[in-house]
JSON list of C-alpha atoms in Angstrom, two decimals:
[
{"chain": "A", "resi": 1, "resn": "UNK", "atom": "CA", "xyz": [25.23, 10.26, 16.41]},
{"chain": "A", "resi": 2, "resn": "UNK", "atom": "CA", "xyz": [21.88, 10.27, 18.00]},
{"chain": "A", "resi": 3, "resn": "UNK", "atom": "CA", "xyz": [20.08, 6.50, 17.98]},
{"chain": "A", "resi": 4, "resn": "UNK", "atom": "CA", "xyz": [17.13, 8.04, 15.66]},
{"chain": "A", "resi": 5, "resn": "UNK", "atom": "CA", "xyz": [19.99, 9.68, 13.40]},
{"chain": "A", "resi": 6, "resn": "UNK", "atom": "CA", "xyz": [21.49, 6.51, 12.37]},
{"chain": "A", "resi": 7, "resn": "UNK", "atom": "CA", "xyz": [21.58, 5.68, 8.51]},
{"chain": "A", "resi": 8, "resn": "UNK", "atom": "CA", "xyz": [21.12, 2.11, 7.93]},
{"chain": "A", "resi": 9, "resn": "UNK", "atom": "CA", "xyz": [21.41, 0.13, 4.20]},
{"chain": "A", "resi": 10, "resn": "UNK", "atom": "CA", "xyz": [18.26, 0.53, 2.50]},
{"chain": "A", "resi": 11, "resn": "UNK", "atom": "CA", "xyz": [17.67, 0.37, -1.25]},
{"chain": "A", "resi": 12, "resn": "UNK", "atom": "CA", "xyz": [20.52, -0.32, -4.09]},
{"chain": "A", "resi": 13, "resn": "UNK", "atom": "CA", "xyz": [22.43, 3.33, -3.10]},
{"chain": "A", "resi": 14, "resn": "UNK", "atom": "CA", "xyz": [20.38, 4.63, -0.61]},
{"chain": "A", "resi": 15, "resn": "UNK", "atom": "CA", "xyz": [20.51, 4.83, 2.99]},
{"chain": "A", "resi": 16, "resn": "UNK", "atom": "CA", "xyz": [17.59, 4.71, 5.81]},
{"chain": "A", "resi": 17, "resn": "UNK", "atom": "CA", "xyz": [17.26, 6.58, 8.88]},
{"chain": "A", "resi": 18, "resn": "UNK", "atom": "CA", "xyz": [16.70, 4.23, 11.76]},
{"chain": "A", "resi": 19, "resn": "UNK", "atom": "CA", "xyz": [13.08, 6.10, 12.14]},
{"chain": "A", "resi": 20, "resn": "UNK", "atom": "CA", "xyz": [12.21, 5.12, 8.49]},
{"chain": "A", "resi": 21, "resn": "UNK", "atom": "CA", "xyz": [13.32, 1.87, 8.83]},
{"chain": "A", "resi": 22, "resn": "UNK", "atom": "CA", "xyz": [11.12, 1.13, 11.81]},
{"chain": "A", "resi": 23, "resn": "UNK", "atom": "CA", "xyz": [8.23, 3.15, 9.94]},
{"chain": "A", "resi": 24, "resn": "UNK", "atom": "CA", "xyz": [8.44, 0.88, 6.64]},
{"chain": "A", "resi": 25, "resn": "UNK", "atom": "CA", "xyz": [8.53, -2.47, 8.80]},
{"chain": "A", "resi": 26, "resn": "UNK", "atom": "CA", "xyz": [5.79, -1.49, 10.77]},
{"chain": "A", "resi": 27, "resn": "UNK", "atom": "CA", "xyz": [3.44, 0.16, 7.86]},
{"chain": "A", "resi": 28, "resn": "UNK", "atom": "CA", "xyz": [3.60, -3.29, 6.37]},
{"chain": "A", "resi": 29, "resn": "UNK", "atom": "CA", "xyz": [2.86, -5.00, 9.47]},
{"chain": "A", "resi": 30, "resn": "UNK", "atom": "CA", "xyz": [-0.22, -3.14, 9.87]},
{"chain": "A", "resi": 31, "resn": "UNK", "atom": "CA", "xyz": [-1.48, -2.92, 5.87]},
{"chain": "A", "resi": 32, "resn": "UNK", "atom": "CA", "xyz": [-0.98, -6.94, 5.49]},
{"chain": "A", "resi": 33, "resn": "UNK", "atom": "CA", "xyz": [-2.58, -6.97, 8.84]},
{"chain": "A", "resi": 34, "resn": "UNK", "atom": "CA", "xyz": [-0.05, -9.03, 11.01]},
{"chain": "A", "resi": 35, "resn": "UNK", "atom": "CA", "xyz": [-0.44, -6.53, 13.78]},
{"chain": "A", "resi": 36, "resn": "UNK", "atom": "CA", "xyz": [-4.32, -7.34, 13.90]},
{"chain": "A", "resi": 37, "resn": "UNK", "atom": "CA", "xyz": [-6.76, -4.49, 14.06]},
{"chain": "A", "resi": 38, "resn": "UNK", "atom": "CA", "xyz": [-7.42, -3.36, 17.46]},
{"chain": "A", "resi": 39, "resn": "UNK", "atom": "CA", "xyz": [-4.66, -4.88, 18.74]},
{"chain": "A", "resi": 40, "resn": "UNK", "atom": "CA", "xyz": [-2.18, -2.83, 21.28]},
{"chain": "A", "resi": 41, "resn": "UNK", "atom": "CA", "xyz": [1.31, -1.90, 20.15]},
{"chain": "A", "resi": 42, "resn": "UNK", "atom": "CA", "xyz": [3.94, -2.47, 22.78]},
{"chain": "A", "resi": 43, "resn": "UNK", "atom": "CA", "xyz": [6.37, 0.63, 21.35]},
{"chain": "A", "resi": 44, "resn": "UNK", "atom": "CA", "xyz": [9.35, -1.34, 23.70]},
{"chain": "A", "resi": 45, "resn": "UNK", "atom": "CA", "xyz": [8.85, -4.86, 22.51]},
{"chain": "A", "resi": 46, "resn": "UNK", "atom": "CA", "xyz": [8.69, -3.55, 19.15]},
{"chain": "A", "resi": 47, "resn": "UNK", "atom": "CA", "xyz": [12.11, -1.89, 19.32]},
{"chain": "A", "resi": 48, "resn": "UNK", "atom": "CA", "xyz": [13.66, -4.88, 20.14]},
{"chain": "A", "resi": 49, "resn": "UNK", "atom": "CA", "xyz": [11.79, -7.22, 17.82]},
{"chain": "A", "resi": 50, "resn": "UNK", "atom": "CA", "xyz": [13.12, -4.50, 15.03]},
{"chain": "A", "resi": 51, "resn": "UNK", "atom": "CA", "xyz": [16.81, -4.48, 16.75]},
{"chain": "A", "resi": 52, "resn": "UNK", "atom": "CA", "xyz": [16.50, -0.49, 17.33]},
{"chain": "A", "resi": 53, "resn": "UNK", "atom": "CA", "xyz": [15.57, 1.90, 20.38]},
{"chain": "A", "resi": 54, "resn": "UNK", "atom": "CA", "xyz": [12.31, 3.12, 21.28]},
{"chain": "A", "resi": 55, "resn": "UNK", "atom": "CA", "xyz": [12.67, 6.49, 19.96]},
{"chain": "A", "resi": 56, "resn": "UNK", "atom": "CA", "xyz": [12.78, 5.42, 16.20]},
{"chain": "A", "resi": 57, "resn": "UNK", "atom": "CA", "xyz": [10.45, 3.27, 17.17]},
{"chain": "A", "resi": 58, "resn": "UNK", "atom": "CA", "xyz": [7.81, 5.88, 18.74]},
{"chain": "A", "resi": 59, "resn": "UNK", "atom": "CA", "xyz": [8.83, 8.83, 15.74]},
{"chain": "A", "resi": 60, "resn": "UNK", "atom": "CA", "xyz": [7.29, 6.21, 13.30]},
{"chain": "A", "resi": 61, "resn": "UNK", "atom": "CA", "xyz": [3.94, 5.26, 15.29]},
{"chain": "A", "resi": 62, "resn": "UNK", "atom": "CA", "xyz": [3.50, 9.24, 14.82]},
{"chain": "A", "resi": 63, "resn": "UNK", "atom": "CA", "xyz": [3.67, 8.83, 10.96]},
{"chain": "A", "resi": 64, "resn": "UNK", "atom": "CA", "xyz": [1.75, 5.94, 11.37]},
{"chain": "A", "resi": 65, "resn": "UNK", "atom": "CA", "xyz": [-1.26, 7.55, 13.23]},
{"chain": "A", "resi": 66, "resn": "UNK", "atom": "CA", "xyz": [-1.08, 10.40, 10.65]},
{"chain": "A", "resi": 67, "resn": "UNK", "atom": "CA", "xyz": [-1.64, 7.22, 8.03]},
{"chain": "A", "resi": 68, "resn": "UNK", "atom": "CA", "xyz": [-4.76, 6.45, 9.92]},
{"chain": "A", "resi": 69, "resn": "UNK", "atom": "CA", "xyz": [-2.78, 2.65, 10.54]},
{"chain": "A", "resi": 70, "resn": "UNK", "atom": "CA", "xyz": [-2.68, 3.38, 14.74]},
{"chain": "A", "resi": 71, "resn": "UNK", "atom": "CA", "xyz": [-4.43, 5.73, 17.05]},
{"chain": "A", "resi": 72, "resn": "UNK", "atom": "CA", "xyz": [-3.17, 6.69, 20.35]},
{"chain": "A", "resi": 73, "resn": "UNK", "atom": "CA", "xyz": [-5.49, 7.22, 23.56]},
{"chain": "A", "resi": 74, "resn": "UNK", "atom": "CA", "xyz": [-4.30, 9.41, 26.64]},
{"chain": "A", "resi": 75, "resn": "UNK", "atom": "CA", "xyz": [-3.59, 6.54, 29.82]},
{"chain": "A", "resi": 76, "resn": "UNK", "atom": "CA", "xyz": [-4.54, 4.02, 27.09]},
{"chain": "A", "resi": 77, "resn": "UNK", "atom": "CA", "xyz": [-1.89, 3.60, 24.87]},
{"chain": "A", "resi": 78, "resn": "UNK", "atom": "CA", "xyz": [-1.50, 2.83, 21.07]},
{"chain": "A", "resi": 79, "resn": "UNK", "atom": "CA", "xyz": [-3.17, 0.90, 19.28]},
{"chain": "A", "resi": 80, "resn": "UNK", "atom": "CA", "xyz": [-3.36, -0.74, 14.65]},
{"chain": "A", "resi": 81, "resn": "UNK", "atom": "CA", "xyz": [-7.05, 1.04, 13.57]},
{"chain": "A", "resi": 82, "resn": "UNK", "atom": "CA", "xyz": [-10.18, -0.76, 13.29]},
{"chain": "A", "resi": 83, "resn": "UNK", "atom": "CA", "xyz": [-10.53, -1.73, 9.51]},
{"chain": "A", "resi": 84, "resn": "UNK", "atom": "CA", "xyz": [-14.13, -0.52, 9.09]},
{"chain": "A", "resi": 85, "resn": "UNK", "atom": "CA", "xyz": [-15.82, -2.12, 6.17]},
{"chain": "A", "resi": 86, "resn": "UNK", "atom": "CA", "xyz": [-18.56, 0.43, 5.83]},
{"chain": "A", "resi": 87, "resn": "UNK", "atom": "CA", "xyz": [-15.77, 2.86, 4.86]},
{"chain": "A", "resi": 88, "resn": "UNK", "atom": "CA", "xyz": [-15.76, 1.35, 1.61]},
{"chain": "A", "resi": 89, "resn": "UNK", "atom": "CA", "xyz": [-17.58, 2.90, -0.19]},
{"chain": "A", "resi": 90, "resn": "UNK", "atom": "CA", "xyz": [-15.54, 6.30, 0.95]},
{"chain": "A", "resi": 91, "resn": "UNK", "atom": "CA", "xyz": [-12.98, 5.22, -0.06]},
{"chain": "A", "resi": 92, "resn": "UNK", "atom": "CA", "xyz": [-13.80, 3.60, -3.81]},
{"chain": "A", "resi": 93, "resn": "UNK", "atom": "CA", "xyz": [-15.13, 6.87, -4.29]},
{"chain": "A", "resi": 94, "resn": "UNK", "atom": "CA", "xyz": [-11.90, 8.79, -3.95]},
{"chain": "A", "resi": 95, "resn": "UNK", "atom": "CA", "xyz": [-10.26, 6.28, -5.13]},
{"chain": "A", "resi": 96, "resn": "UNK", "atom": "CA", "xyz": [-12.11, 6.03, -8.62]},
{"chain": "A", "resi": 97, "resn": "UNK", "atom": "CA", "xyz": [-11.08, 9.61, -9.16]},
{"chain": "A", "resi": 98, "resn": "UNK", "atom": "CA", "xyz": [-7.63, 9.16, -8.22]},
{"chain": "A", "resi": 99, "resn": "UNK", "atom": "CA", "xyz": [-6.78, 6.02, -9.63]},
{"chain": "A", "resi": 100, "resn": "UNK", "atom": "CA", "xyz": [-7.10, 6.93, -12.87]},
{"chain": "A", "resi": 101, "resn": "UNK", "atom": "CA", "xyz": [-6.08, 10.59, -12.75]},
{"chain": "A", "resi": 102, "resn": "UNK", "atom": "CA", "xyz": [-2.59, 9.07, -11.30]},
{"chain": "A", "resi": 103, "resn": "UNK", "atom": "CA", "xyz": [-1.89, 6.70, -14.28]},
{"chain": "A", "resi": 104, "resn": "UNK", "atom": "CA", "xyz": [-3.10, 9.23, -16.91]},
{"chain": "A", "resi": 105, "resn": "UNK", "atom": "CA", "xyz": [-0.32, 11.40, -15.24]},
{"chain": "A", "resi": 106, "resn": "UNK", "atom": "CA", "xyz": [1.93, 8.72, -15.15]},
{"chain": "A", "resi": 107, "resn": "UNK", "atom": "CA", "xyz": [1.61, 8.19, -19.02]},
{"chain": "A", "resi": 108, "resn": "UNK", "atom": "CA", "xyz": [1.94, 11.61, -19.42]},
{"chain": "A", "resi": 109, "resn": "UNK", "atom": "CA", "xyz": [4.87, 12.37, -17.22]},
{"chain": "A", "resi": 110, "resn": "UNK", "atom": "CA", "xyz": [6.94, 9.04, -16.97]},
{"chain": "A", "resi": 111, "resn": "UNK", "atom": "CA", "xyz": [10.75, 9.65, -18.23]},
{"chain": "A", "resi": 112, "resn": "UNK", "atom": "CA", "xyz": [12.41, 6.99, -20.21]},
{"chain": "A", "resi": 113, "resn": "UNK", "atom": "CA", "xyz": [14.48, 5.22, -16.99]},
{"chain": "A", "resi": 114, "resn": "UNK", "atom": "CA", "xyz": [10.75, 4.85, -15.48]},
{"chain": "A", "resi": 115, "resn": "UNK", "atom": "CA", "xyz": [9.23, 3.51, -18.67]},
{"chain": "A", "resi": 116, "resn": "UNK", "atom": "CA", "xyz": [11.97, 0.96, -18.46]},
{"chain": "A", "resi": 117, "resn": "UNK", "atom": "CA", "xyz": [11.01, 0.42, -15.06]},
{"chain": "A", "resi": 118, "resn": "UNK", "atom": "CA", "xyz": [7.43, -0.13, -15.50]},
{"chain": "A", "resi": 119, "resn": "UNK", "atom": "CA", "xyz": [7.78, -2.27, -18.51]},
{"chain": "A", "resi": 120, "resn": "UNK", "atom": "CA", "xyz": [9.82, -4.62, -16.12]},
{"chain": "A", "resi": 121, "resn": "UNK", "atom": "CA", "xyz": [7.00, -4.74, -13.40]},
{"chain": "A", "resi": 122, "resn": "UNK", "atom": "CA", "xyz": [4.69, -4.95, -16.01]},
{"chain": "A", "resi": 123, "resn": "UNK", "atom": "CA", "xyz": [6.46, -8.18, -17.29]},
{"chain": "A", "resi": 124, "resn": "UNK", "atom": "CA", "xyz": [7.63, -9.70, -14.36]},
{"chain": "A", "resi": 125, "resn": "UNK", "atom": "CA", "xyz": [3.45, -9.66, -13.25]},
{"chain": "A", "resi": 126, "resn": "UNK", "atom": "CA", "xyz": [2.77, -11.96, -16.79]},
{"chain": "A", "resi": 127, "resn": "UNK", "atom": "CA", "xyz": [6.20, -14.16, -16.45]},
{"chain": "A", "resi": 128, "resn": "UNK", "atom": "CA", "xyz": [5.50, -14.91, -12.72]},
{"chain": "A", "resi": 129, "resn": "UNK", "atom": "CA", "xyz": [3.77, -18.02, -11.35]},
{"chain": "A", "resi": 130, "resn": "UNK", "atom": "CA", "xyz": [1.19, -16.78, -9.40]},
{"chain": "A", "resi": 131, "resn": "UNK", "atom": "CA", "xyz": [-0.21, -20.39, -8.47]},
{"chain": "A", "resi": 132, "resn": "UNK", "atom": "CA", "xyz": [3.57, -20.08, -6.56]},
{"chain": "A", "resi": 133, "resn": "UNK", "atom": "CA", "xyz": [2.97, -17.46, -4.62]},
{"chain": "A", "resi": 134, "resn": "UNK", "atom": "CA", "xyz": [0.32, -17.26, -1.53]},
{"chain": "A", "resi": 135, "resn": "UNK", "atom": "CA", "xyz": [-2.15, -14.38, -1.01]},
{"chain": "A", "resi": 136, "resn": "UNK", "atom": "CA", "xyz": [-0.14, -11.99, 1.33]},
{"chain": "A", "resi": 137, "resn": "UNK", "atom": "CA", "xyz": [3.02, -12.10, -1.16]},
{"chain": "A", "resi": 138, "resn": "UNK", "atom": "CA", "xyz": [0.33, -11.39, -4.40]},
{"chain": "A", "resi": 139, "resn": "UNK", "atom": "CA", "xyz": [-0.92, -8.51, -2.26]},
{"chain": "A", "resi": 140, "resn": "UNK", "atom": "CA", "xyz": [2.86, -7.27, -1.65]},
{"chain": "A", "resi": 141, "resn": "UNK", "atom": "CA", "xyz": [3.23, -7.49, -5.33]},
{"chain": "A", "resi": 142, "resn": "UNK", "atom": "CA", "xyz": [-0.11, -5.10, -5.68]},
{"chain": "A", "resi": 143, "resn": "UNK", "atom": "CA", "xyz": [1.17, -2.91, -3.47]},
{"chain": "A", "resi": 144, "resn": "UNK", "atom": "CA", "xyz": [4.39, -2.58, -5.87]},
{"chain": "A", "resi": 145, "resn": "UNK", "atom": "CA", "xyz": [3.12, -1.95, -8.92]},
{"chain": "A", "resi": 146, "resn": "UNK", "atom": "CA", "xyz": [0.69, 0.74, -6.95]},
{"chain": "A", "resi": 147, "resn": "UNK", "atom": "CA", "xyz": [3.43, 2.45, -5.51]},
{"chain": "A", "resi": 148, "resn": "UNK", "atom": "CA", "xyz": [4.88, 2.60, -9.06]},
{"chain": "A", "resi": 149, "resn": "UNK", "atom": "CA", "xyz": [2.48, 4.39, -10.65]},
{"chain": "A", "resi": 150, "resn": "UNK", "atom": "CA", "xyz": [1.88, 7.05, -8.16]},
{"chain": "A", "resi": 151, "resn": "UNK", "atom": "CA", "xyz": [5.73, 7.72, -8.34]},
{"chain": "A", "resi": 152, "resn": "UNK", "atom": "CA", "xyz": [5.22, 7.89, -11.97]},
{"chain": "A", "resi": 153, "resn": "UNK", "atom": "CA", "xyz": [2.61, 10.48, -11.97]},
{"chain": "A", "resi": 154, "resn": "UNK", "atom": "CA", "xyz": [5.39, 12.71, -11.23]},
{"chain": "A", "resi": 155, "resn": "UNK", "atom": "CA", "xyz": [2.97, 14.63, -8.13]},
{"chain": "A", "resi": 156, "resn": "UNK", "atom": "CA", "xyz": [3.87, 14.34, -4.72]},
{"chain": "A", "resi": 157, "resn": "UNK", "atom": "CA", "xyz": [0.46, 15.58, -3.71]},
{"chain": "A", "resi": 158, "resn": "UNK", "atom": "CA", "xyz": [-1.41, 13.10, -5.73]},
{"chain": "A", "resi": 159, "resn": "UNK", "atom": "CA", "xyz": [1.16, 10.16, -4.51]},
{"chain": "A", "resi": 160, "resn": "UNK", "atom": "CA", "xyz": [1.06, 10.86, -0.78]},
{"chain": "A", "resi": 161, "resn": "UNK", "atom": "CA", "xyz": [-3.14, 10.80, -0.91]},
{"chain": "A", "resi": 162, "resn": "UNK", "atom": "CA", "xyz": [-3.43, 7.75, -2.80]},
{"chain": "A", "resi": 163, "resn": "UNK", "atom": "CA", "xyz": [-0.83, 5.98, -0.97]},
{"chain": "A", "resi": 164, "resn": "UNK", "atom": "CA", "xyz": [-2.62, 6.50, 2.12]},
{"chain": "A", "resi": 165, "resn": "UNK", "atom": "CA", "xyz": [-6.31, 5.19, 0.85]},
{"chain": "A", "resi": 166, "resn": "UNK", "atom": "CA", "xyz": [-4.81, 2.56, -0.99]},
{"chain": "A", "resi": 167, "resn": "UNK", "atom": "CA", "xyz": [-3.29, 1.27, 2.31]},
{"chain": "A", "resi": 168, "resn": "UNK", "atom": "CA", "xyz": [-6.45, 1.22, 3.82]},
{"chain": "A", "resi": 169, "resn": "UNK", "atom": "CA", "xyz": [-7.81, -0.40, 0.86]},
{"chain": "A", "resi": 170, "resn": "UNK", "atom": "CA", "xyz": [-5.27, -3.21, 0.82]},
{"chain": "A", "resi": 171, "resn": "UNK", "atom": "CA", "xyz": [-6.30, -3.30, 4.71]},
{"chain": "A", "resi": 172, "resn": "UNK", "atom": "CA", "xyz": [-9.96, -4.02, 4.27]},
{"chain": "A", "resi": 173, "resn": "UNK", "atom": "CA", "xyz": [-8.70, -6.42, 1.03]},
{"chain": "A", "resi": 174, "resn": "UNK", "atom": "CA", "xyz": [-6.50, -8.53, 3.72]},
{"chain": "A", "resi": 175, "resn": "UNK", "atom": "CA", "xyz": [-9.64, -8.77, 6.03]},
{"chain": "A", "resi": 176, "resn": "UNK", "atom": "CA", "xyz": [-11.66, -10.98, 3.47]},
{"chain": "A", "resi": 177, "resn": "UNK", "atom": "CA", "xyz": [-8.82, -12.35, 1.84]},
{"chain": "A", "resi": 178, "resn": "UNK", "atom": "CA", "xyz": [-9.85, -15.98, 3.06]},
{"chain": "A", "resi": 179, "resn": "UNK", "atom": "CA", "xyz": [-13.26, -15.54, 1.53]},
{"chain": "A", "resi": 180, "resn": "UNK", "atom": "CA", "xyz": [-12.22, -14.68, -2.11]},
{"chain": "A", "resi": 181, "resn": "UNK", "atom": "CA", "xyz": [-10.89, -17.11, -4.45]},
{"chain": "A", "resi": 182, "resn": "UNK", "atom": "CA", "xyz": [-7.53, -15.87, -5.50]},
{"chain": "A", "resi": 183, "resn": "UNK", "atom": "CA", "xyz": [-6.54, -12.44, -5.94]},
{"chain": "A", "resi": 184, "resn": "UNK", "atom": "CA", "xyz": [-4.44, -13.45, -8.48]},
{"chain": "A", "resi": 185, "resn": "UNK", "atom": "CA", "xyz": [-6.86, -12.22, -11.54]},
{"chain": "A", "resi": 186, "resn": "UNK", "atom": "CA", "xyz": [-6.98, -8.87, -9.69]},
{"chain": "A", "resi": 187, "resn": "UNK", "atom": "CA", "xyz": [-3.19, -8.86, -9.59]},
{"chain": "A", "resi": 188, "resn": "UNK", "atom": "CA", "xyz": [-2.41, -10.04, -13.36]},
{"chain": "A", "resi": 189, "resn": "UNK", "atom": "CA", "xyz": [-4.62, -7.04, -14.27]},
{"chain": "A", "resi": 190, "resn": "UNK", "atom": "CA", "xyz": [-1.60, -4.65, -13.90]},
{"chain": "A", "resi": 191, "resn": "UNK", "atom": "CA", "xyz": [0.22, -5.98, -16.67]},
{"chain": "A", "resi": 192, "resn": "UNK", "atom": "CA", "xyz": [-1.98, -4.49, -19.62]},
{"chain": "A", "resi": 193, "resn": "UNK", "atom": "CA", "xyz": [-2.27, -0.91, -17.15]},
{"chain": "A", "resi": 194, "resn": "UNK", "atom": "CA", "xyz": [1.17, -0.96, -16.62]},
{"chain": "A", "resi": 195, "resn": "UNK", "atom": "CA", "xyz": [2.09, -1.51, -20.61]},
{"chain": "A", "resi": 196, "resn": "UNK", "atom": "CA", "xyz": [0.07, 1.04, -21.28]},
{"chain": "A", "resi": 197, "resn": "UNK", "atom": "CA", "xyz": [1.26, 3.71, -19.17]},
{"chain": "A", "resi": 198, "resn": "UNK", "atom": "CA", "xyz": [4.99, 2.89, -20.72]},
{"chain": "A", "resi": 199, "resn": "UNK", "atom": "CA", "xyz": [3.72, 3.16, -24.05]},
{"chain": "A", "resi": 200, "resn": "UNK", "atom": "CA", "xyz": [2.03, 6.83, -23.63]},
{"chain": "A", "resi": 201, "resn": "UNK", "atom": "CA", "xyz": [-1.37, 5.99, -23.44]},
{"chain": "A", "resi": 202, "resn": "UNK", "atom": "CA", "xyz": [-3.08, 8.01, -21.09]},
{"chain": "A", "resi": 203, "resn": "UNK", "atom": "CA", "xyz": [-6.65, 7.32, -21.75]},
{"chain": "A", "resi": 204, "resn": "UNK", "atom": "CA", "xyz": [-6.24, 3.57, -21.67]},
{"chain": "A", "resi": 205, "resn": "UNK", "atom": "CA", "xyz": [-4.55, 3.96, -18.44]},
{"chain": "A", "resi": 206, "resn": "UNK", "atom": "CA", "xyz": [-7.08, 5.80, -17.18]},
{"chain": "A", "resi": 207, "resn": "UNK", "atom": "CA", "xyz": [-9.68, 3.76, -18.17]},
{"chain": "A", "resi": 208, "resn": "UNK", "atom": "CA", "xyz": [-8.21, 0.27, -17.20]},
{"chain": "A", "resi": 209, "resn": "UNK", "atom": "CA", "xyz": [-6.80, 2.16, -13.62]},
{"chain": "A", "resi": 210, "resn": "UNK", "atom": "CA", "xyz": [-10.60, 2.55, -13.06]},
{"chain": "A", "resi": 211, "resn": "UNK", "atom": "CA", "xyz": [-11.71, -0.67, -14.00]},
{"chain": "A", "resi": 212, "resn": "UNK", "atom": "CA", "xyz": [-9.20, -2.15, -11.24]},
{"chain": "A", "resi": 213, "resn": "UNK", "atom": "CA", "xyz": [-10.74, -0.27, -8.68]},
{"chain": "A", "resi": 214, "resn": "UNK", "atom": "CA", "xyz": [-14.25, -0.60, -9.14]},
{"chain": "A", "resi": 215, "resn": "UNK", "atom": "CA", "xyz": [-13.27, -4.63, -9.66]},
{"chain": "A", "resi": 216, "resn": "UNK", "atom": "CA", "xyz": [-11.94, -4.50, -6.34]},
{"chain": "A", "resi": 217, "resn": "UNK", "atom": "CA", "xyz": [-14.90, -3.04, -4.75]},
{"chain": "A", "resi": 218, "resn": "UNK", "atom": "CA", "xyz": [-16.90, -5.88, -6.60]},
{"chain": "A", "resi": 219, "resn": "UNK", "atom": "CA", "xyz": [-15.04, -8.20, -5.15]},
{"chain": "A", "resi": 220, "resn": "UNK", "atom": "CA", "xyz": [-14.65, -7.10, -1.63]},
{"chain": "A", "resi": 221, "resn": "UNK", "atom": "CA", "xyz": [-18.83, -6.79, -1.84]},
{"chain": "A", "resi": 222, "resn": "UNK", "atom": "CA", "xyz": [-19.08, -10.22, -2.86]},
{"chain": "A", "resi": 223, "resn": "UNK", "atom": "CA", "xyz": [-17.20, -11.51, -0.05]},
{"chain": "A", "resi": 224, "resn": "UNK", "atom": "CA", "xyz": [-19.00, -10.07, 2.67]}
]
């Protein structure tokens, strides 16, 4: 089997193509802003940080330049994206229709397994300690309970847009992190959306879905 063909252990059942692997590490990488913006990707000394060979390796930097996360130049090379605060605006406003259109759906559409599911998240956000936890892991957790709801919504379209701006949301977040006080608040948020996308409510969901957003484009503002 070829090196890029190789399955490794991923989730609980589940199995992940070297590619994918290399493609998940280095997404988060670049959204929590390790690799720094601007900074020049070595596609070699990445393949041995991540233990694999370069073609898995260079088959996700393709992904990840259709993510807008790394651009390649001709004779240059490849480099993580800028993270351009001016595009925020841009991308609250797609966002703000999104957001909420995706947990309405998700209200809507959600079978009972994922109701369980999001009841869970939506519990383990109140039960944990987020004094405990530092700002990169409370932004992990965002992502999470992000991710959840745009599965939810049941729309591949809808879930493969969102993820995308929310990524570069979470990008710009990361970039003033040190100047806001805690995103904890913004975080703890999730547990009223989340209940109410379990319990049916689609027009609270929407509703509270936008408030997040717009809250985080306060907040972003405030720090700049």
């Amino acid at each position: 089997m070829t090196a890029q063909g190789t399955l490794i252990t991923g989730e609980p059942g589940g199995t992940l193509s070297l590619a994918e692997h290399a493609y998940q590490l280095l997404k988060d990488r670049l959204i929590m802003l390790e690799i720094r913006p601007g900074e020049p990707i070595n596609d070699g000394q990445l393949a041995t940080e991540l233990g694999v060979g370069r073609t898995p390796v260079r088959e996700a930097l393709k992904r990840l330049e259709t993510d807008h996360l790394v651009v390649s130049y001709p004779r240059r090379g490849t480099f993580a994206t800028i993270v351009d605060i001016t595009e925020l605006a841009a991308i609250s406003e797609i966002r703000e229709l999104l957001e909420p259109l995706a947990a309405r759906r998700a209200a809507e559409n959600a079978g009972p397994a994922l109701r369980t599911e999001i009841r869970a998240k939506a519990d383990e956000i109140s039960n944990v300690d987020q004094t405990e936890l530092d700002q990169t892991r409370l932004m992990r957790l965002d992502l999470s309970v992000h991710r959840l709801i745009y599965r939810a919504a049941a729309n591949a379209h809808l879930e493969d847009v969102l993820i995308r701006y929310d990524n570069l949301a979470t990008r710009i977040w990361c970039l003033v992190l040190d100047r806001v006080p805690s995103v904890a608040g913004h975080v703890s948020e999730h547990a009223d959306l989340l209940r109410a996308i379990a319990d049916g409510d689609a027009e609270k969901a929407g509703q509270l879905a936008l408030e997040h957003v717009t809250g985080f484009e306060k907040t972003i503002r405030t720090a700049l």
